[in-house]
Amino acid sequence: MTSSSKVTSYNIVVVGEDDLSVQLLEKEVHKAGHSTLPPAHTIHSALKFAKELSPDLFLLDLNLNNLEHGIELAQHSMQEHGIPSVFVLEEVNAGLV
């Protein structure tokens, strides 16, 4: 790696229903050197953010009440906006899994 190499920083939206899990995921995103946009607590708000904020990535908490909607969000955001999604599991007592 040369001194002119630059690490890319991404704008990430964390999608989750539980405030504590969202906060923990956002903390991990910041520790990795990336930025977070406002979190989405519903699939509807995540779809709105995809259109309005153009994030680089969605982090989707696997603990969403309706996982099928999370899968639909991931498919829609990639097909319609070119925004990839990563499903993660944040266990409050165990850390990022």
Tab-separated table of N, CA, C and O in Angstrom:
chain	number	residue	atom	x	y	z
A	1	MET	N	0.834	-1.165	0.000
A	1	MET	CA	0.000	0.000	0.000
A	1	MET	C	0.884	1.235	0.000
A	1	MET	O	1.749	1.385	0.835
A	2	THR	N	0.670	2.121	-0.934
A	2	THR	CA	1.482	3.324	-1.019
A	2	THR	C	0.885	4.429	-0.169
A	2	THR	O	-0.275	4.377	0.233
A	3	SER	N	1.667	5.464	0.060
A	3	SER	CA	1.188	6.565	0.890
A	3	SER	C	0.056	7.319	0.215
A	3	SER	O	-0.688	8.038	0.870
A	4	SER	N	-0.098	7.176	-1.101
A	4	SER	CA	-1.179	7.873	-1.797
A	4	SER	C	-2.467	7.053	-1.825
A	4	SER	O	-3.484	7.523	-2.311
A	5	SER	N	-2.433	5.828	-1.294
A	5	SER	CA	-3.638	5.003	-1.262
A	5	SER	C	-4.634	5.607	-0.294
A	5	SER	O	-4.276	6.091	0.774
A	6	LYS	N	-5.910	5.551	-0.687
A	6	LYS	CA	-6.959	6.112	0.146
A	6	LYS	C	-8.021	5.051	0.401
A	6	LYS	O	-8.454	4.366	-0.509
A	7	VAL	N	-8.420	4.915	1.644
A	7	VAL	CA	-9.474	3.981	2.004
A	7	VAL	C	-10.805	4.654	1.736
A	7	VAL	O	-11.019	5.806	2.115
A	8	THR	N	-11.707	3.948	1.077
A	8	THR	CA	-13.013	4.493	0.763
A	8	THR	C	-13.908	4.435	1.988
A	8	THR	O	-13.951	3.438	2.692
A	9	SER	N	-14.599	5.520	2.232
A	9	SER	CA	-15.569	5.577	3.316
A	9	SER	C	-16.960	5.542	2.702
A	9	SER	O	-17.221	6.224	1.706
A	10	TYR	N	-17.841	4.744	3.272
A	10	TYR	CA	-19.184	4.576	2.737
A	10	TYR	C	-20.227	5.201	3.649
A	10	TYR	O	-20.042	5.275	4.863
A	11	ASN	N	-21.333	5.647	3.043
A	11	ASN	CA	-22.496	6.128	3.777
A	11	ASN	C	-23.474	4.962	3.910
A	11	ASN	O	-23.946	4.437	2.903
A	12	ILE	N	-23.753	4.584	5.141
A	12	ILE	CA	-24.509	3.363	5.409
A	12	ILE	C	-25.763	3.684	6.211
A	12	ILE	O	-25.724	4.489	7.153
A	13	VAL	N	-26.867	3.047	5.822
A	13	VAL	CA	-28.109	3.125	6.593
A	13	VAL	C	-28.304	1.796	7.315
A	13	VAL	O	-28.305	0.738	6.697
A	14	VAL	N	-28.441	1.876	8.625
A	14	VAL	CA	-28.746	0.702	9.426
A	14	VAL	C	-30.265	0.579	9.503
A	14	VAL	O	-30.962	1.548	9.826
A	15	VAL	N	-30.778	-0.606	9.175
A	15	VAL	CA	-32.212	-0.859	9.209
A	15	VAL	C	-32.485	-1.849	10.333
A	15	VAL	O	-32.004	-2.984	10.298
A	16	GLY	N	-33.218	-1.396	11.334
A	16	GLY	CA	-33.546	-2.257	12.455
A	16	GLY	C	-34.652	-1.656	13.285
A	16	GLY	O	-34.847	-0.438	13.289
A	17	GLU	N	-35.384	-2.492	13.983
A	17	GLU	CA	-36.516	-2.022	14.778
A	17	GLU	C	-36.137	-1.680	16.209
A	17	GLU	O	-36.769	-0.855	16.847
A	18	ASP	N	-35.079	-2.285	16.720
A	18	ASP	CA	-34.652	-2.103	18.098
A	18	ASP	C	-33.602	-1.001	18.179
A	18	ASP	O	-32.539	-1.099	17.558
A	19	ASP	N	-33.893	0.047	18.939
A	19	ASP	CA	-32.979	1.192	19.028
A	19	ASP	C	-31.582	0.799	19.504
A	19	ASP	O	-30.582	1.283	18.975
A	20	LEU	N	-31.491	-0.073	20.491
A	20	LEU	CA	-30.187	-0.458	21.019
A	20	LEU	C	-29.370	-1.210	19.968
A	20	LEU	O	-28.178	-0.931	19.782
A	21	SER	N	-29.992	-2.121	19.254
A	21	SER	CA	-29.283	-2.850	18.193
A	21	SER	C	-28.815	-1.905	17.099
A	21	SER	O	-27.695	-2.020	16.601
A	22	VAL	N	-29.668	-0.954	16.726
A	22	VAL	CA	-29.291	0.026	15.699
A	22	VAL	C	-28.086	0.825	16.170
A	22	VAL	O	-27.123	1.025	15.425
A	23	GLN	N	-28.115	1.282	17.419
A	23	GLN	CA	-26.996	2.056	17.950
A	23	GLN	C	-25.701	1.249	17.967
A	23	GLN	O	-24.626	1.767	17.632
A	24	LEU	N	-25.787	-0.016	18.362
A	24	LEU	CA	-24.592	-0.862	18.381
A	24	LEU	C	-24.040	-1.091	16.981
A	24	LEU	O	-22.822	-1.067	16.774
A	25	LEU	N	-24.923	-1.303	16.014
A	25	LEU	CA	-24.469	-1.477	14.631
A	25	LEU	C	-23.840	-0.193	14.099
A	25	LEU	O	-22.799	-0.230	13.426
A	26	GLU	N	-24.452	0.941	14.396
A	26	GLU	CA	-23.878	2.215	13.957
A	26	GLU	C	-22.494	2.434	14.565
A	26	GLU	O	-21.579	2.932	13.893
A	27	LYS	N	-22.318	2.050	15.811
A	27	LYS	CA	-21.012	2.172	16.464
A	27	LYS	C	-19.965	1.349	15.721
A	27	LYS	O	-18.843	1.807	15.498
A	28	GLU	N	-20.323	0.124	15.312
A	28	GLU	CA	-19.394	-0.724	14.561
A	28	GLU	C	-19.061	-0.113	13.192
A	28	GLU	O	-17.919	-0.176	12.734
A	29	VAL	N	-20.057	0.482	12.563
A	29	VAL	CA	-19.842	1.144	11.271
A	29	VAL	C	-18.839	2.283	11.443
A	29	VAL	O	-17.899	2.424	10.647
A	30	HIS	N	-19.010	3.090	12.479
A	30	HIS	CA	-18.089	4.205	12.725
A	30	HIS	C	-16.679	3.723	13.052
A	30	HIS	O	-15.698	4.307	12.582
A	31	LYS	N	-16.587	2.639	13.839
A	31	LYS	CA	-15.274	2.082	14.160
A	31	LYS	C	-14.552	1.599	12.905
A	31	LYS	O	-13.320	1.619	12.857
A	32	ALA	N	-15.311	1.176	11.901
A	32	ALA	CA	-14.717	0.709	10.646
A	32	ALA	C	-14.376	1.874	9.710
A	32	ALA	O	-13.872	1.653	8.605
A	33	GLY	N	-14.652	3.102	10.143
A	33	GLY	CA	-14.272	4.273	9.351
A	33	GLY	C	-15.316	4.747	8.362
A	33	GLY	O	-15.008	5.524	7.457
A	34	HIS	N	-16.548	4.313	8.539
A	34	HIS	CA	-17.615	4.712	7.621
A	34	HIS	C	-18.590	5.637	8.332
A	34	HIS	O	-18.551	5.792	9.552
A	35	SER	N	-19.470	6.250	7.550
A	35	SER	CA	-20.472	7.163	8.087
A	35	SER	C	-21.840	6.506	8.066
A	35	SER	O	-22.113	5.653	7.223
A	36	THR	N	-22.690	6.945	8.990
A	36	THR	CA	-24.068	6.463	8.978
A	36	THR	C	-24.996	7.617	8.632
A	36	THR	O	-24.780	8.757	9.051
A	37	LEU	N	-25.991	7.290	7.853
A	37	LEU	CA	-27.086	8.198	7.589
A	37	LEU	C	-28.140	7.907	8.641
A	37	LEU	O	-27.994	6.957	9.421
A	38	PRO	N	-29.224	8.680	8.700
A	38	PRO	CA	-30.248	8.375	9.717
A	38	PRO	C	-30.698	6.919	9.613
A	38	PRO	O	-30.842	6.385	8.506
A	39	PRO	N	-30.914	6.268	10.756
A	39	PRO	CA	-31.343	4.865	10.714
A	39	PRO	C	-32.774	4.740	10.220
A	39	PRO	O	-33.573	5.671	10.342
A	40	ALA	N	-33.090	3.588	9.673
A	40	ALA	CA	-34.448	3.281	9.236
A	40	ALA	C	-35.012	2.239	10.194
A	40	ALA	O	-34.418	1.183	10.382
A	41	HIS	N	-36.149	2.550	10.796
A	41	HIS	CA	-36.761	1.622	11.743
A	41	HIS	C	-37.877	0.806	11.106
A	41	HIS	O	-38.414	-0.101	11.745
A	42	THR	N	-38.208	1.141	9.862
A	42	THR	CA	-39.230	0.389	9.125
A	42	THR	C	-38.745	0.190	7.693
A	42	THR	O	-37.881	0.936	7.208
A	43	ILE	N	-39.308	-0.793	7.035
A	43	ILE	CA	-38.971	-1.017	5.625
A	43	ILE	C	-39.398	0.182	4.791
A	43	ILE	O	-38.693	0.611	3.880
A	44	HIS	N	-40.562	0.762	5.135
A	44	HIS	CA	-41.059	1.935	4.407
A	44	HIS	C	-40.055	3.089	4.461
A	44	HIS	O	-39.756	3.709	3.443
A	45	SER	N	-39.516	3.367	5.657
A	45	SER	CA	-38.545	4.458	5.759
A	45	SER	C	-37.247	4.111	5.025
A	45	SER	O	-36.612	4.983	4.431
A	46	ALA	N	-36.861	2.842	5.026
A	46	ALA	CA	-35.655	2.441	4.292
A	46	ALA	C	-35.835	2.662	2.790
A	46	ALA	O	-34.918	3.147	2.110
A	47	LEU	N	-37.014	2.332	2.266
A	47	LEU	CA	-37.282	2.559	0.844
A	47	LEU	C	-37.246	4.053	0.522
A	47	LEU	O	-36.738	4.461	-0.527
A	48	LYS	N	-37.769	4.862	1.420
A	48	LYS	CA	-37.739	6.310	1.244
A	48	LYS	C	-36.296	6.810	1.226
A	48	LYS	O	-35.908	7.623	0.390
A	49	PHE	N	-35.478	6.306	2.156
A	49	PHE	CA	-34.076	6.708	2.218
A	49	PHE	C	-33.318	6.289	0.958
A	49	PHE	O	-32.414	6.989	0.508
A	50	ALA	N	-33.655	5.134	0.402
A	50	ALA	CA	-32.988	4.669	-0.820
A	50	ALA	C	-33.161	5.693	-1.926
A	50	ALA	O	-32.227	5.978	-2.674
A	51	LYS	N	-34.346	6.242	-2.004
A	51	LYS	CA	-34.650	7.220	-3.051
A	51	LYS	C	-34.064	8.589	-2.731
A	51	LYS	O	-33.489	9.246	-3.595
A	52	GLU	N	-34.197	9.031	-1.479
A	52	GLU	CA	-33.835	10.402	-1.117
A	52	GLU	C	-32.374	10.594	-0.716
A	52	GLU	O	-31.784	11.630	-0.996
A	53	LEU	N	-31.780	9.611	-0.040
A	53	LEU	CA	-30.432	9.781	0.510
A	53	LEU	C	-29.346	9.067	-0.284
A	53	LEU	O	-28.168	9.340	-0.093
A	54	SER	N	-29.739	8.124	-1.121
A	54	SER	CA	-28.793	7.346	-1.933
A	54	SER	C	-27.618	6.800	-1.124
A	54	SER	O	-26.453	7.109	-1.403
A	55	PRO	N	-27.900	5.979	-0.108
A	55	PRO	CA	-26.791	5.402	0.666
A	55	PRO	C	-25.973	4.452	-0.192
A	55	PRO	O	-26.418	3.991	-1.246
A	56	ASP	N	-24.773	4.153	0.265
A	56	ASP	CA	-23.911	3.197	-0.428
A	56	ASP	C	-24.260	1.760	-0.059
A	56	ASP	O	-23.962	0.834	-0.816
A	57	LEU	N	-24.884	1.584	1.118
A	57	LEU	CA	-25.146	0.242	1.627
A	57	LEU	C	-26.232	0.293	2.690
A	57	LEU	O	-26.328	1.264	3.447
A	58	PHE	N	-27.056	-0.764	2.727
A	58	PHE	CA	-27.985	-0.982	3.828
A	58	PHE	C	-27.435	-2.123	4.690
A	58	PHE	O	-27.030	-3.152	4.161
A	59	LEU	N	-27.417	-1.920	6.010
A	59	LEU	CA	-27.154	-3.008	6.946
A	59	LEU	C	-28.504	-3.375	7.535
A	59	LEU	O	-29.129	-2.569	8.230
A	60	LEU	N	-28.977	-4.580	7.256
A	60	LEU	CA	-30.297	-5.024	7.686
A	60	LEU	C	-30.176	-5.988	8.858
A	60	LEU	O	-29.540	-7.034	8.735
A	61	ASP	N	-30.790	-5.620	9.971
A	61	ASP	CA	-30.784	-6.471	11.155
A	61	ASP	C	-31.657	-7.693	10.902
A	61	ASP	O	-32.814	-7.576	10.521
A	62	LEU	N	-31.100	-8.870	11.099
A	62	LEU	CA	-31.860	-10.108	10.904
A	62	LEU	C	-32.989	-10.275	11.913
A	62	LEU	O	-33.832	-11.147	11.747
A	63	ASN	N	-33.018	-9.444	12.922
A	63	ASN	CA	-34.088	-9.519	13.918
A	63	ASN	C	-35.317	-8.713	13.517
A	63	ASN	O	-36.191	-8.474	14.342
A	64	LEU	N	-35.400	-8.286	12.261
A	64	LEU	CA	-36.604	-7.589	11.807
A	64	LEU	C	-37.809	-8.487	12.018
A	64	LEU	O	-37.736	-9.699	11.790
A	65	ASN	N	-38.915	-7.899	12.440
A	65	ASN	CA	-40.115	-8.693	12.694
A	65	ASN	C	-40.568	-9.473	11.471
A	65	ASN	O	-41.029	-10.592	11.575
A	66	ASN	N	-40.456	-8.878	10.326
A	66	ASN	CA	-40.889	-9.554	9.112
A	66	ASN	C	-39.697	-9.647	8.159
A	66	ASN	O	-39.461	-8.758	7.347
A	67	LEU	N	-38.940	-10.713	8.282
A	67	LEU	CA	-37.722	-10.879	7.499
A	67	LEU	C	-37.993	-10.849	6.001
A	67	LEU	O	-37.170	-10.369	5.234
A	68	GLU	N	-39.174	-11.323	5.580
A	68	GLU	CA	-39.496	-11.302	4.150
A	68	GLU	C	-39.455	-9.880	3.605
A	68	GLU	O	-39.016	-9.646	2.489
A	69	HIS	N	-39.920	-8.906	4.410
A	69	HIS	CA	-39.862	-7.520	3.958
A	69	HIS	C	-38.414	-7.050	3.833
A	69	HIS	O	-38.092	-6.257	2.955
A	70	GLY	N	-37.553	-7.527	4.717
A	70	GLY	CA	-36.141	-7.184	4.612
A	70	GLY	C	-35.518	-7.727	3.341
A	70	GLY	O	-34.726	-7.058	2.674
A	71	ILE	N	-35.909	-8.932	2.971
A	71	ILE	CA	-35.413	-9.529	1.726
A	71	ILE	C	-35.944	-8.743	0.532
A	71	ILE	O	-35.202	-8.451	-0.411
A	72	GLU	N	-37.217	-8.351	0.593
A	72	GLU	CA	-37.790	-7.529	-0.481
A	72	GLU	C	-37.068	-6.192	-0.582
A	72	GLU	O	-36.803	-5.705	-1.685
A	73	LEU	N	-36.753	-5.585	0.563
A	73	LEU	CA	-36.006	-4.330	0.553
A	73	LEU	C	-34.654	-4.516	-0.116
A	73	LEU	O	-34.248	-3.710	-0.957
A	74	ALA	N	-33.949	-5.578	0.246
A	74	ALA	CA	-32.633	-5.842	-0.339
A	74	ALA	C	-32.730	-6.008	-1.856
A	74	ALA	O	-31.915	-5.453	-2.606
A	75	GLN	N	-33.722	-6.751	-2.304
A	75	GLN	CA	-33.899	-6.954	-3.749
A	75	GLN	C	-34.254	-5.643	-4.445
A	75	GLN	O	-33.668	-5.300	-5.475
A	76	HIS	N	-35.208	-4.901	-3.887
A	76	HIS	CA	-35.660	-3.650	-4.495
A	76	HIS	C	-34.539	-2.613	-4.527
A	76	HIS	O	-34.320	-1.960	-5.551
A	77	SER	N	-33.824	-2.452	-3.406
A	77	SER	CA	-32.780	-1.425	-3.357
A	77	SER	C	-31.665	-1.718	-4.355
A	77	SER	O	-31.097	-0.798	-4.951
A	78	MET	N	-31.371	-3.001	-4.583
A	78	MET	CA	-30.339	-3.350	-5.559
A	78	MET	C	-30.846	-3.166	-6.987
A	78	MET	O	-30.167	-2.557	-7.817
A	79	GLN	N	-32.043	-3.661	-7.269
A	79	GLN	CA	-32.586	-3.590	-8.624
A	79	GLN	C	-32.924	-2.161	-9.047
A	79	GLN	O	-32.651	-1.769	-10.182
A	80	GLU	N	-33.534	-1.398	-8.167
A	80	GLU	CA	-34.015	-0.064	-8.527
A	80	GLU	C	-32.996	1.047	-8.305
A	80	GLU	O	-33.040	2.066	-8.982
A	81	HIS	N	-32.092	0.876	-7.327
A	81	HIS	CA	-31.185	1.959	-6.958
A	81	HIS	C	-29.712	1.562	-6.974
A	81	HIS	O	-28.856	2.402	-6.725
A	82	GLY	N	-29.422	0.277	-7.202
A	82	GLY	CA	-28.030	-0.176	-7.207
A	82	GLY	C	-27.385	-0.151	-5.832
A	82	GLY	O	-26.167	-0.074	-5.712
A	83	ILE	N	-28.210	-0.224	-4.783
A	83	ILE	CA	-27.701	-0.176	-3.410
A	83	ILE	C	-27.687	-1.597	-2.841
A	83	ILE	O	-28.742	-2.204	-2.675
A	84	PRO	N	-26.502	-2.119	-2.536
A	84	PRO	CA	-26.443	-3.469	-1.955
A	84	PRO	C	-26.859	-3.465	-0.485
A	84	PRO	O	-26.870	-2.423	0.172
A	85	SER	N	-27.198	-4.638	0.003
A	85	SER	CA	-27.574	-4.816	1.397
A	85	SER	C	-26.784	-5.968	1.993
A	85	SER	O	-26.428	-6.913	1.299
A	86	VAL	N	-26.533	-5.860	3.286
A	86	VAL	CA	-25.889	-6.916	4.034
A	86	VAL	C	-26.778	-7.208	5.230
A	86	VAL	O	-27.196	-6.286	5.946
A	87	PHE	N	-27.096	-8.479	5.434
A	87	PHE	CA	-27.877	-8.882	6.600
A	87	PHE	C	-26.916	-9.188	7.730
A	87	PHE	O	-25.944	-9.923	7.545
A	88	VAL	N	-27.183	-8.610	8.891
A	88	VAL	CA	-26.337	-8.822	10.061
A	88	VAL	C	-27.209	-9.187	11.251
A	88	VAL	O	-28.404	-8.917	11.271
A	89	LEU	N	-26.602	-9.784	12.217
A	89	LEU	CA	-27.290	-10.140	13.455
A	89	LEU	C	-26.573	-9.442	14.601
A	89	LEU	O	-25.386	-9.680	14.832
A	90	GLU	N	-27.260	-8.551	15.250
A	90	GLU	CA	-26.702	-7.841	16.392
A	90	GLU	C	-27.372	-8.376	17.640
A	90	GLU	O	-28.549	-8.153	17.870
A	91	GLU	N	-26.629	-9.135	18.394
A	91	GLU	CA	-27.108	-9.618	19.680
A	91	GLU	C	-26.541	-8.690	20.739
A	91	GLU	O	-25.331	-8.581	20.873
A	92	VAL	N	-27.411	-8.052	21.472
A	92	VAL	CA	-26.989	-7.035	22.439
A	92	VAL	C	-25.961	-7.594	23.412
A	92	VAL	O	-24.977	-6.933	23.735
A	93	ASN	N	-26.108	-8.831	23.834
A	93	ASN	CA	-25.184	-9.398	24.818
A	93	ASN	C	-23.946	-10.033	24.187
A	93	ASN	O	-22.979	-10.286	24.868
A	94	ALA	N	-23.983	-10.286	22.878
A	94	ALA	CA	-22.875	-11.005	22.256
A	94	ALA	C	-22.038	-10.162	21.317
A	94	ALA	O	-20.965	-10.552	20.922
A	95	GLY	N	-22.529	-9.000	20.904
A	95	GLY	CA	-21.818	-8.182	19.943
A	95	GLY	C	-22.239	-8.554	18.536
A	95	GLY	O	-23.209	-9.262	18.322
A	96	LEU	N	-21.493	-8.067	17.586
A	96	LEU	CA	-21.816	-8.302	16.168
A	96	LEU	C	-21.499	-9.734	15.783
A	96	LEU	O	-20.426	-10.244	16.039
A	97	VAL	N	-22.479	-10.406	15.173
A	97	VAL	CA	-22.316	-11.788	14.756
A	97	VAL	C	-22.331	-11.843	13.235
A	97	VAL	O	-23.156	-11.272	12.604
